[in-house]
Structure formats: C-alpha cells, structure tokens
Short mmCIF file of C-alpha atoms and ligand atoms in Angstrom, two decimals:
data_model
loop_
_atom_site.label_atom_id
_atom_site.label_comp_id
_atom_site.label_asym_id
_atom_site.label_seq_id
_atom_site.Cartn_x
_atom_site.Cartn_y
_atom_site.Cartn_z
CA UNK Y 1 -127.07 34.72 99.19
CA UNK Y 2 -128.39 37.83 97.43
CA UNK Y 3 -132.03 38.64 98.25
CA UNK Y 4 -134.41 38.65 95.29
CA UNK Y 5 -136.69 41.67 95.08
CA UNK Y 6 -140.42 40.73 94.92
CA UNK Y 7 -140.69 42.30 91.44
CA UNK Y 8 -138.69 39.31 90.13
CA UNK Y 9 -140.92 36.71 91.84
CA UNK Y 10 -143.94 35.39 89.95
CA UNK Y 11 -147.30 34.15 91.22
CA UNK Y 12 -145.90 30.59 91.43
CA UNK Y 13 -143.11 31.87 93.72
CA UNK Y 14 -140.42 31.35 91.09
CA UNK Y 15 -137.48 33.69 91.66
CA UNK Y 16 -136.07 35.03 88.38
CA UNK Y 17 -132.35 35.40 88.94
CA UNK Y 18 -131.14 34.51 85.44
CA UNK Y 19 -131.39 36.93 82.50
CA UNK Y 20 -130.53 35.96 78.94
CA UNK Y 21 -129.81 38.94 76.72
CA UNK Y 22 -129.87 38.69 72.95
CA UNK Y 23 -127.34 41.15 71.52
CA UNK Y 24 -128.45 40.95 67.91
CA UNK Y 25 -130.96 39.33 65.56
CA UNK Y 26 -128.20 38.76 63.00
CA UNK Y 27 -126.30 35.51 62.63
CA UNK Y 28 -123.44 34.20 60.49
CA UNK Y 29 -125.13 30.77 60.22
CA UNK Y 30 -128.55 29.88 58.82
CA UNK Y 31 -129.53 26.83 60.90
CA UNK Y 32 -132.61 25.30 59.35
CA UNK Y 33 -134.30 24.48 62.67
CA UNK Y 34 -133.71 27.98 64.04
CA UNK Y 35 -134.73 30.37 61.30
CA UNK Y 36 -137.09 30.27 58.31
CA UNK Y 37 -135.46 29.47 54.92
CA UNK Y 38 -136.51 32.86 53.56
CA UNK Y 39 -134.67 34.61 56.43
CA UNK Y 40 -136.24 37.01 58.89
CA UNK Y 41 -137.25 40.64 58.77
CA UNK Y 42 -134.58 42.34 60.88
CA UNK Y 43 -135.61 45.14 63.23
CA UNK Y 44 -134.34 48.55 62.07
CA UNK Y 45 -130.95 49.31 63.63
CA UNK Y 46 -132.44 52.20 65.62
CA UNK Y 47 -134.74 49.70 67.39
CA UNK Y 48 -131.83 47.58 68.64
CA UNK Y 49 -130.47 48.27 72.12
CA UNK Y 50 -127.21 50.23 72.24
CA UNK Y 51 -124.47 49.02 74.58
CA UNK Y 52 -125.42 51.73 77.09
CA UNK Y 53 -129.05 50.66 77.00
CA UNK Y 54 -128.09 47.01 77.44
CA UNK Y 55 -126.00 47.98 80.45
CA UNK Y 56 -128.75 50.14 82.00
CA UNK Y 57 -131.41 47.45 81.62
CA UNK Y 58 -129.06 44.70 82.82
CA UNK Y 59 -128.08 46.77 85.86
CA UNK Y 60 -131.74 47.26 86.78
CA UNK Y 61 -132.22 43.48 86.80
CA UNK Y 62 -129.01 42.94 88.78
CA UNK Y 63 -130.04 45.60 91.33
CA UNK Y 64 -133.25 43.63 91.89
CA UNK Y 65 -131.61 40.24 92.34
CA UNK Y 66 -130.42 38.79 89.01
CA UNK Y 67 -127.18 36.88 89.63
CA UNK Y 68 -126.49 35.43 86.20
CA UNK Y 69 -126.54 36.95 82.71
CA UNK Y 70 -125.99 34.96 79.53
CA UNK Y 71 -125.37 36.74 76.24
CA UNK Y 72 -126.88 35.16 73.19
CA UNK Y 73 -128.33 36.12 69.79
CA UNK Y 74 -128.59 35.77 66.75
CA UNK Y 75 -124.89 35.32 67.04
CA UNK Y 76 -123.71 37.65 69.85
CA UNK Y 77 -120.16 37.86 68.51
CA UNK Y 78 -121.21 39.32 65.14
CA UNK Y 79 -121.98 42.59 66.92
CA UNK Y 80 -119.07 44.95 66.32
CA UNK Y 81 -119.27 46.29 69.87
CA UNK Y 82 -119.60 42.83 71.49
CA UNK Y 83 -116.32 43.35 73.33
CA UNK Y 84 -117.52 46.67 74.76
CA UNK Y 85 -120.76 45.08 75.96
CA UNK Y 86 -118.85 42.20 77.56
CA UNK Y 87 -116.47 44.59 79.30
CA UNK Y 88 -119.29 46.82 80.59
CA UNK Y 89 -121.40 43.92 81.86
CA UNK Y 90 -118.32 42.40 83.51
CA UNK Y 91 -118.32 45.37 85.91
CA UNK Y 92 -121.67 44.22 87.36
CA UNK Y 93 -121.73 41.82 90.34
CA UNK Y 94 -123.07 38.97 88.24
CA UNK Y 95 -121.93 35.69 86.68
CA UNK Y 96 -121.50 36.36 82.98
CA UNK Y 97 -121.81 33.56 80.39
CA UNK Y 98 -122.05 33.28 76.61
CA UNK Y 99 -123.84 31.15 74.03
CA UNK Y 100 -122.19 31.24 70.62
CA UNK Y 101 -121.77 29.28 67.43
CA UNK Y 102 -117.99 29.84 67.85
CA UNK Y 103 -117.48 30.77 64.18
CA UNK Y 104 -115.49 33.89 65.11
CA UNK Y 105 -114.61 32.99 68.64
CA UNK Y 106 -110.83 33.07 68.17
CA UNK Y 107 -111.00 36.88 67.96
CA UNK Y 108 -112.65 37.16 71.37
CA UNK Y 109 -110.77 34.75 73.60
CA UNK Y 110 -108.69 37.46 75.27
CA UNK Y 111 -111.78 39.60 76.01
CA UNK Y 112 -113.57 36.59 77.46
CA UNK Y 113 -110.62 35.89 79.73
CA UNK Y 114 -110.31 39.55 80.79
CA UNK Y 115 -114.03 39.59 81.61
CA UNK Y 116 -113.65 36.43 83.73
CA UNK Y 117 -116.19 34.55 81.65
CA UNK Y 118 -115.74 30.86 82.39
CA UNK Y 119 -118.87 29.21 81.00
CA UNK Y 120 -119.34 29.09 77.24
CA UNK Y 121 -122.02 27.15 75.39
CA UNK Y 122 -121.20 26.36 71.78
CA UNK Y 123 -123.77 25.09 69.29
CA UNK Y 124 -122.60 22.18 67.17
CA UNK Y 125 -125.20 19.85 65.72
CA UNK Y 126 -122.97 17.45 63.81
CA UNK Y 127 -119.44 16.09 63.95
CA UNK Y 128 -119.55 15.60 60.21
CA UNK Y 129 -118.43 18.63 58.15
CA UNK Y 130 -120.87 17.91 55.30
CA UNK Y 131 -123.84 17.58 57.63
CA UNK Y 132 -122.76 20.72 59.48
CA UNK Y 133 -122.89 22.54 56.15
CA UNK Y 134 -126.30 21.11 55.38
CA UNK Y 135 -127.89 22.19 58.66
CA UNK Y 136 -126.15 25.59 59.00
CA UNK Y 137 -126.07 26.36 55.26
CA UNK Y 138 -122.45 27.46 55.86
CA UNK Y 139 -119.07 25.70 55.52
CA UNK Y 140 -117.54 26.51 58.92
CA UNK Y 141 -117.19 23.13 60.62
CA UNK Y 142 -113.39 23.25 60.96
CA UNK Y 143 -113.43 26.77 62.39
CA UNK Y 144 -116.02 25.85 64.99
CA UNK Y 145 -114.41 22.57 65.95
CA UNK Y 146 -110.96 24.15 66.29
CA UNK Y 147 -112.37 26.97 68.38
CA UNK Y 148 -113.96 24.43 70.72
CA UNK Y 149 -110.54 22.79 71.13
CA UNK Y 150 -108.95 26.20 71.81
CA UNK Y 151 -111.56 27.02 74.45
CA UNK Y 152 -110.89 23.72 76.21
CA UNK Y 153 -107.12 24.28 76.02
CA UNK Y 154 -107.61 27.75 77.53
CA UNK Y 155 -109.48 26.24 80.50
CA UNK Y 156 -113.04 27.42 79.76
CA UNK Y 157 -116.01 25.25 80.83
CA UNK Y 158 -117.50 24.28 77.48
CA UNK Y 159 -120.94 22.89 76.84
CA UNK Y 160 -121.71 21.77 73.30
CA UNK Y 161 -125.39 22.20 72.36
CA UNK Y 162 -126.67 19.74 69.75
CA UNK Y 163 -130.29 19.94 68.60
CA UNK Y 164 -131.27 16.43 67.52
CA UNK Y 165 -133.39 15.94 64.42
CA UNK Y 166 -134.66 12.49 63.57
CA UNK Y 167 -133.07 10.92 60.51
CA UNK Y 168 -130.51 13.69 60.36
CA UNK Y 169 -128.13 13.59 63.34
CA UNK Y 170 -129.70 11.11 65.78
CA UNK Y 171 -127.18 8.56 64.48
CA UNK Y 172 -124.43 10.74 65.96
CA UNK Y 173 -125.54 10.50 69.60
CA UNK Y 174 -122.89 7.91 70.45
CA UNK Y 175 -120.19 9.77 68.46
CA UNK Y 176 -120.95 12.89 70.51
CA UNK Y 177 -120.76 10.90 73.75
CA UNK Y 178 -117.47 9.34 72.60
CA UNK Y 179 -116.11 12.88 72.17
CA UNK Y 180 -116.36 13.23 75.96
CA UNK Y 181 -113.95 10.32 76.41
CA UNK Y 182 -110.96 12.58 75.85
CA UNK Y 183 -112.48 16.08 75.82
CA UNK Y 184 -113.59 17.55 79.16
CA UNK Y 185 -116.78 19.09 77.72
CA UNK Y 186 -120.48 18.52 78.37
CA UNK Y 187 -122.46 17.58 75.28
CA UNK Y 188 -126.11 18.60 75.69
CA UNK Y 189 -128.69 16.97 73.46
CA UNK Y 190 -131.63 19.33 72.96
CA UNK Y 191 -135.13 18.27 71.96
CA UNK Y 192 -136.18 20.10 68.79
CA UNK Y 193 -138.67 22.83 69.78
CA UNK Y 194 -141.38 24.60 67.76
CA UNK Y 195 -140.99 28.27 66.79
CA UNK Y 196 -142.33 30.46 64.03
CA UNK Y 197 -141.19 29.29 60.60
CA UNK Y 198 -139.00 26.32 61.66
CA UNK Y 199 -141.24 23.61 60.18
CA UNK Y 200 -141.44 21.82 63.51
CA UNK Y 201 -143.03 18.43 63.55
CA UNK Y 202 -143.03 16.25 66.64
CA UNK Y 203 -142.04 13.33 64.40
CA UNK Y 204 -138.71 15.08 63.73
CA UNK Y 205 -137.99 15.44 67.45
CA UNK Y 206 -135.74 12.95 69.27
CA UNK Y 207 -137.11 12.64 72.81
CA UNK Y 208 -135.36 12.22 76.14
CA UNK Y 209 -136.70 8.67 76.25
CA UNK Y 210 -135.28 7.83 72.81
CA UNK Y 211 -131.89 9.38 73.61
CA UNK Y 212 -131.68 7.36 76.81
CA UNK Y 213 -132.74 4.23 74.91
CA UNK Y 214 -129.87 4.71 72.46
CA UNK Y 215 -127.32 5.30 75.22
CA UNK Y 216 -128.44 2.33 77.34
CA UNK Y 217 -128.13 0.13 74.25
CA UNK Y 218 -124.50 1.17 73.88
CA UNK Y 219 -123.30 1.48 77.46
CA UNK Y 220 -123.85 -0.92 80.35
CA UNK Y 221 -125.66 0.10 83.54
CA UNK Y 222 -122.32 0.11 85.37
CA UNK Y 223 -120.77 2.52 82.85
CA UNK Y 224 -123.66 4.98 82.48
CA UNK Y 225 -123.70 7.22 85.56
CA UNK Y 226 -126.57 9.57 86.36
CA UNK Y 227 -125.09 12.81 87.74
CA UNK Y 228 -126.80 15.06 90.24
CA UNK Y 229 -128.55 18.01 88.58
CA UNK Y 230 -127.76 21.52 89.83
CA UNK Y 231 -130.55 23.76 91.18
CA UNK Y 232 -132.57 25.30 88.30
CA UNK Y 233 -130.77 22.98 85.87
CA UNK Y 234 -132.62 22.54 82.60
CA UNK Y 235 -130.83 19.31 81.82
CA UNK Y 236 -130.63 15.75 83.06
CA UNK Y 237 -126.94 14.98 83.42
CA UNK Y 238 -124.99 11.78 82.77
CA UNK Y 239 -121.45 10.57 82.40
CA UNK Y 240 -119.71 7.49 81.09
CA UNK Y 241 -117.46 6.05 83.76
CA UNK Y 242 -113.83 6.98 83.10
CA UNK Y 243 -114.66 9.61 80.45
CA UNK Y 244 -113.29 13.14 80.94
CA UNK Y 245 -116.49 14.92 79.98
CA UNK Y 246 -120.19 14.33 80.48
CA UNK Y 247 -123.45 14.58 78.55
CA UNK Y 248 -126.92 15.89 79.26
CA UNK Y 249 -130.41 15.99 77.81
CA UNK Y 250 -132.59 19.10 77.61
CA UNK Y 251 -136.15 17.92 77.28
CA UNK Y 252 -138.16 21.15 76.98
CA UNK Y 253 -140.82 19.36 74.94
CA UNK Y 254 -141.41 15.98 76.59
CA UNK Y 255 -140.28 16.78 80.12
CA UNK Y 256 -140.32 20.54 80.70
CA UNK Y 257 -138.64 22.05 83.74
CA UNK Y 258 -141.04 24.97 84.25
CA UNK Y 259 -141.44 24.44 88.03
CA UNK Y 260 -137.87 25.49 88.66
CA UNK Y 261 -137.65 28.10 85.88
CA UNK Y 262 -135.63 31.15 86.94
CA UNK Y 263 -135.12 32.57 83.44
CA UNK Y 264 -136.10 35.79 81.74
CA UNK Y 265 -135.19 36.81 78.22
CA UNK Y 266 -134.43 40.23 76.78
CA UNK Y 267 -134.58 40.43 72.99
CA UNK Y 268 -132.13 42.55 70.99
CA UNK Y 269 -134.86 45.16 70.47
CA UNK Y 270 -135.34 45.44 74.21
CA UNK Y 271 -138.47 43.36 74.74
CA UNK Y 272 -138.78 41.23 77.85
CA UNK Y 273 -140.08 37.68 77.38
CA UNK Y 274 -141.12 35.91 80.55
CA UNK Y 275 -140.92 32.48 78.88
CA UNK Y 276 -139.19 31.01 75.83
CA UNK Y 277 -142.49 29.61 74.60
CA UNK Y 278 -144.66 32.65 75.25
CA UNK Y 279 -145.59 35.00 72.41
CA UNK Y 280 -146.19 37.80 74.94
CA UNK Y 281 -143.55 40.53 75.11
CA UNK Y 282 -143.08 43.68 77.17
CA UNK Y 283 -141.28 46.59 75.56
CA UNK Y 284 -138.66 47.88 78.01
CA UNK Y 285 -136.61 49.82 75.48
CA UNK Y 286 -139.34 52.27 74.44
CA UNK Y 287 -140.07 53.00 78.10
CA UNK Y 288 -136.36 53.46 78.85
CA UNK Y 289 -135.94 55.84 75.92
CA UNK Y 290 -138.97 57.82 77.09
CA UNK Y 291 -137.41 58.18 80.53
CA UNK Y 292 -140.10 56.04 82.15
CA UNK Y 293 -139.59 53.43 84.86
CA UNK Y 294 -138.98 49.95 83.49
CA UNK Y 295 -139.49 48.31 86.90
CA UNK Y 296 -143.30 48.47 86.71
CA UNK Y 297 -143.22 46.84 83.25
CA UNK Y 298 -140.86 44.11 84.49
CA UNK Y 299 -143.05 43.43 87.52
CA UNK Y 300 -146.20 43.15 85.41
CA UNK Y 301 -144.52 40.84 82.88
CA UNK Y 302 -143.32 38.50 85.62
CA UNK Y 303 -146.75 38.43 87.32
CA UNK Y 304 -148.24 37.30 84.00
CA UNK Y 305 -145.85 34.35 83.54
CA UNK Y 306 -147.80 31.16 82.89
CA UNK Y 307 -147.22 28.08 85.03
CA UNK Y 308 -145.95 26.06 82.10
CA UNK Y 309 -144.51 26.64 78.58
CA UNK Y 310 -146.17 29.99 77.96
CA UNK Y 311 -149.58 28.44 78.65
CA UNK Y 312 -149.06 25.46 76.30
CA UNK Y 313 -149.35 23.08 79.20
CA UNK Y 314 -150.08 19.93 77.19
CA UNK Y 315 -148.24 18.35 74.27
CA UNK Y 316 -151.46 18.73 72.27
CA UNK Y 317 -151.38 22.52 72.73
CA UNK Y 318 -147.68 22.62 71.87
CA UNK Y 319 -148.44 20.74 68.67
CA UNK Y 320 -151.05 23.33 67.64
CA UNK Y 321 -149.37 25.56 65.03
CA UNK Y 322 -151.73 28.45 65.84
CA UNK Y 323 -150.37 28.54 69.37
CA UNK Y 324 -146.63 28.11 68.85
CA UNK Y 325 -146.29 29.99 65.55
CA UNK Y 326 -147.36 33.27 67.19
CA UNK Y 327 -144.00 33.17 68.95
CA UNK Y 328 -140.90 34.73 67.31
CA UNK Y 329 -138.47 32.46 65.56
CA UNK Y 330 -135.61 31.32 67.79
CA UNK Y 331 -133.07 33.48 65.97
CA UNK Y 332 -134.77 36.58 67.42
CA UNK Y 333 -135.27 35.16 70.91
CA UNK Y 334 -131.85 33.75 71.62
CA UNK Y 335 -132.44 30.25 72.95
N1 SAM I 1 -125.80 31.91 67.76
C1 SAM I 1 -125.69 31.34 69.05
C2 SAM I 1 -125.58 29.83 68.96
O1 SAM I 1 -125.57 29.31 67.87
O2 SAM I 1 -125.50 29.20 70.00
C3 SAM I 1 -126.78 31.75 70.03
C4 SAM I 1 -128.21 31.78 69.56
S1 SAM I 1 -128.94 30.21 69.24
C5 SAM I 1 -130.59 30.74 68.81
C6 SAM I 1 -129.11 29.53 70.85
C7 SAM I 1 -129.43 28.09 70.95
O3 SAM I 1 -130.76 27.85 70.52
C8 SAM I 1 -128.56 27.18 70.14
O4 SAM I 1 -127.96 26.21 70.96
C9 SAM I 1 -129.52 26.52 69.17
O5 SAM I 1 -129.15 25.23 68.86
C10 SAM I 1 -130.81 26.56 69.96
N2 SAM I 1 -132.01 26.42 69.11
C11 SAM I 1 -132.37 27.17 68.06
N3 SAM I 1 -133.54 26.74 67.53
C12 SAM I 1 -133.93 25.67 68.26
C13 SAM I 1 -135.04 24.79 68.22
N4 SAM I 1 -135.98 24.90 67.30
N5 SAM I 1 -135.11 23.80 69.14
C14 SAM I 1 -134.15 23.67 70.08
N6 SAM I 1 -133.08 24.48 70.20
C15 SAM I 1 -132.96 25.47 69.30
#
C-alpha cells in the first residue's frame, strides 16, 4: 500500500487519501436543496483553475499519498475541457471517479471508458418526471434515466444519489429500492444537509432511523440484508435478498462518519476545504500562480481540521444558521 506523507495526516491521525475536485461552479440543473433560488455569484473565469492547474495541484496531492480523486461540480461535464481534464488526470497513478447529474453524459461515455473510470455517481432525486422537474427546475428526467441505463449496459459501477426531503420524495424510498431488483446499481439515500441559502430545516430531513423504519416495514428481516461497509465508507449498506443491486444510507447529519474521514475538497477556484461542513478555506491557486509552495498551505489546512463536522459537533450547533450559513452553498463545494 502507498505510504501517506505526514502532510496529509491530521492531528486525529486521519490519513487524507481521497481528493474531490470541483471542476466548475456552473450547473445545468437548479436543484432547490443545493443552490439558492436566486442563483449564485459565479467566480470570474480567471479565478477558476485551468486544466493545467488542476493537474499540477492534483499531482501534488497524489505525490504525497492521495490514491483516489473524484471529479464533481457544479456539473463537471458542463466544462468544455472536461474530457481534457479527465484524460490528463487519468495519467496519474490514482483511482479516478466522477459525480454527475448525467444530463449530458452520453457525450462522454467513450472518454470515461478510455480513462478507465469505473465508478460513477449519478444524482437522481425522484423517479417521477414531474417531481424531477420540480426539484431540479429542469425537464431532463428522461435524459438522465436513459443515461443511467446506458452506463449500466456499458458495465460501469453506478451509484444513484437521492437526497430525501420530507413530504417531497420520502414516499419514493421503496420505489427506489425496487429499482435495484432488476438494475445492478446502488441507490444511496442522503440526509438533507445545511448549506448557505438552501433553506435547510431539520424537519425537512429524512433520517437514517426513519429510512430504516420505512424499509423494515416493507421487507422482512430475512429479506433485508445488512452488507459489510468498506473502509472509509460514508454509507451504511443494505441489500434485498435476490435483488441485483443494493441500497445505502448516508447519514452525515444524524450519524456522521468523521472518525474515518479521509476526504479533502478542492473548489473550482482552487481553494482547499478540509471538511464539507467547514467554512474555512485555504487558497492554493493564488499561491500556485505566484510560484509559491502549496505543500505548506496544504499541511496547515489539514492540521486545522476539526474532529467533527467542521467544529459543529452537536446537532444543536448544526442547527444554528449562523454556524452553517457561513459555509458556501453546495453547488460551489461539490458534495
Ligand atoms: N452536478 C453533480 C451532481 O448532480 O451529482 C455534482 C455536484 S452535486 C453538488 C454533488 C452531490 O451533492 C449530489 O449528489 C447532490 O445531491 C448532493 N447535494 C447537494 N446539496 C445537498 C444537500 N443540501 N444535502 C445533501 N446532499 C446534497
């Protein structure tokens, strides 16, 4: 196994081997839980990392021990040079993965195959085209659904991410699980998280406990199988006996997985975030452009990582708008 350089190890001995890079702040959907209704102020184009800069920063992390890079956004595939970035990063000794809304995925399948990308996470919050339109403010359900089917047919490992919102799509939990009867995908139910401008309210969140309650009401103990979780897994994994796929729950709010966190996030404007929930950022891009070392900035940022949820270590703190609204909206972090 590759040795992790101490600069990627924090004061709680967590080794950060997984980097998520946001390629852009732009998106072709307008998901209500992800971005404010009025939209976001985009960074000027000159402040966004070029493909060379993305490669240089990514390589620095890989040289120090990062073994997995996931590209995200905004919507990563709206970037015109997305294919160039994928091809350049594919030359690094790292597992490359992608999180996408799959709206334009059909144009990129060949590149993904050539870059040996196997693991693709697709966001899909409803199996109902009208509801999809309501939550994304765009009419692309058929495109997304068909692209998911194409990915499966092409042999990719597909995880479908569904953020559950009470009274909106929590009545689709069983429909999503039934999808795994014939489709070999993993459906991941995600607890709704608070970010700037997303009108988060804990009452709108569907918790791990509630999701499990709904599944145990529908499937017997013999049919509902708890799967083993992989190391650093953020999800609790399950399967219905005899079904081709599986499902999982990501409980960042009610049951966070900070102890085993190995993740770092690089925003499209080149800022390092040591935690999804932390408002603190470290500007790597300005240093890189000034010819300065980015290693010292990375090391400092990792040393400062809080033990839990960017310092919001209780649900009470997480519920305090003053604390969580200082953080960027999810569209500019990348999930
Ligand atoms: N455009 C890509 C996509 O749709 O997957 C990548 C970016 S998107 C911000 C990444 C993930 O963050 C998606 O799965 C989305 O559902 C999730 N997400 C966004 N806002 C969220 C929130 N408030 N709570 C939980 N998950 C959220």
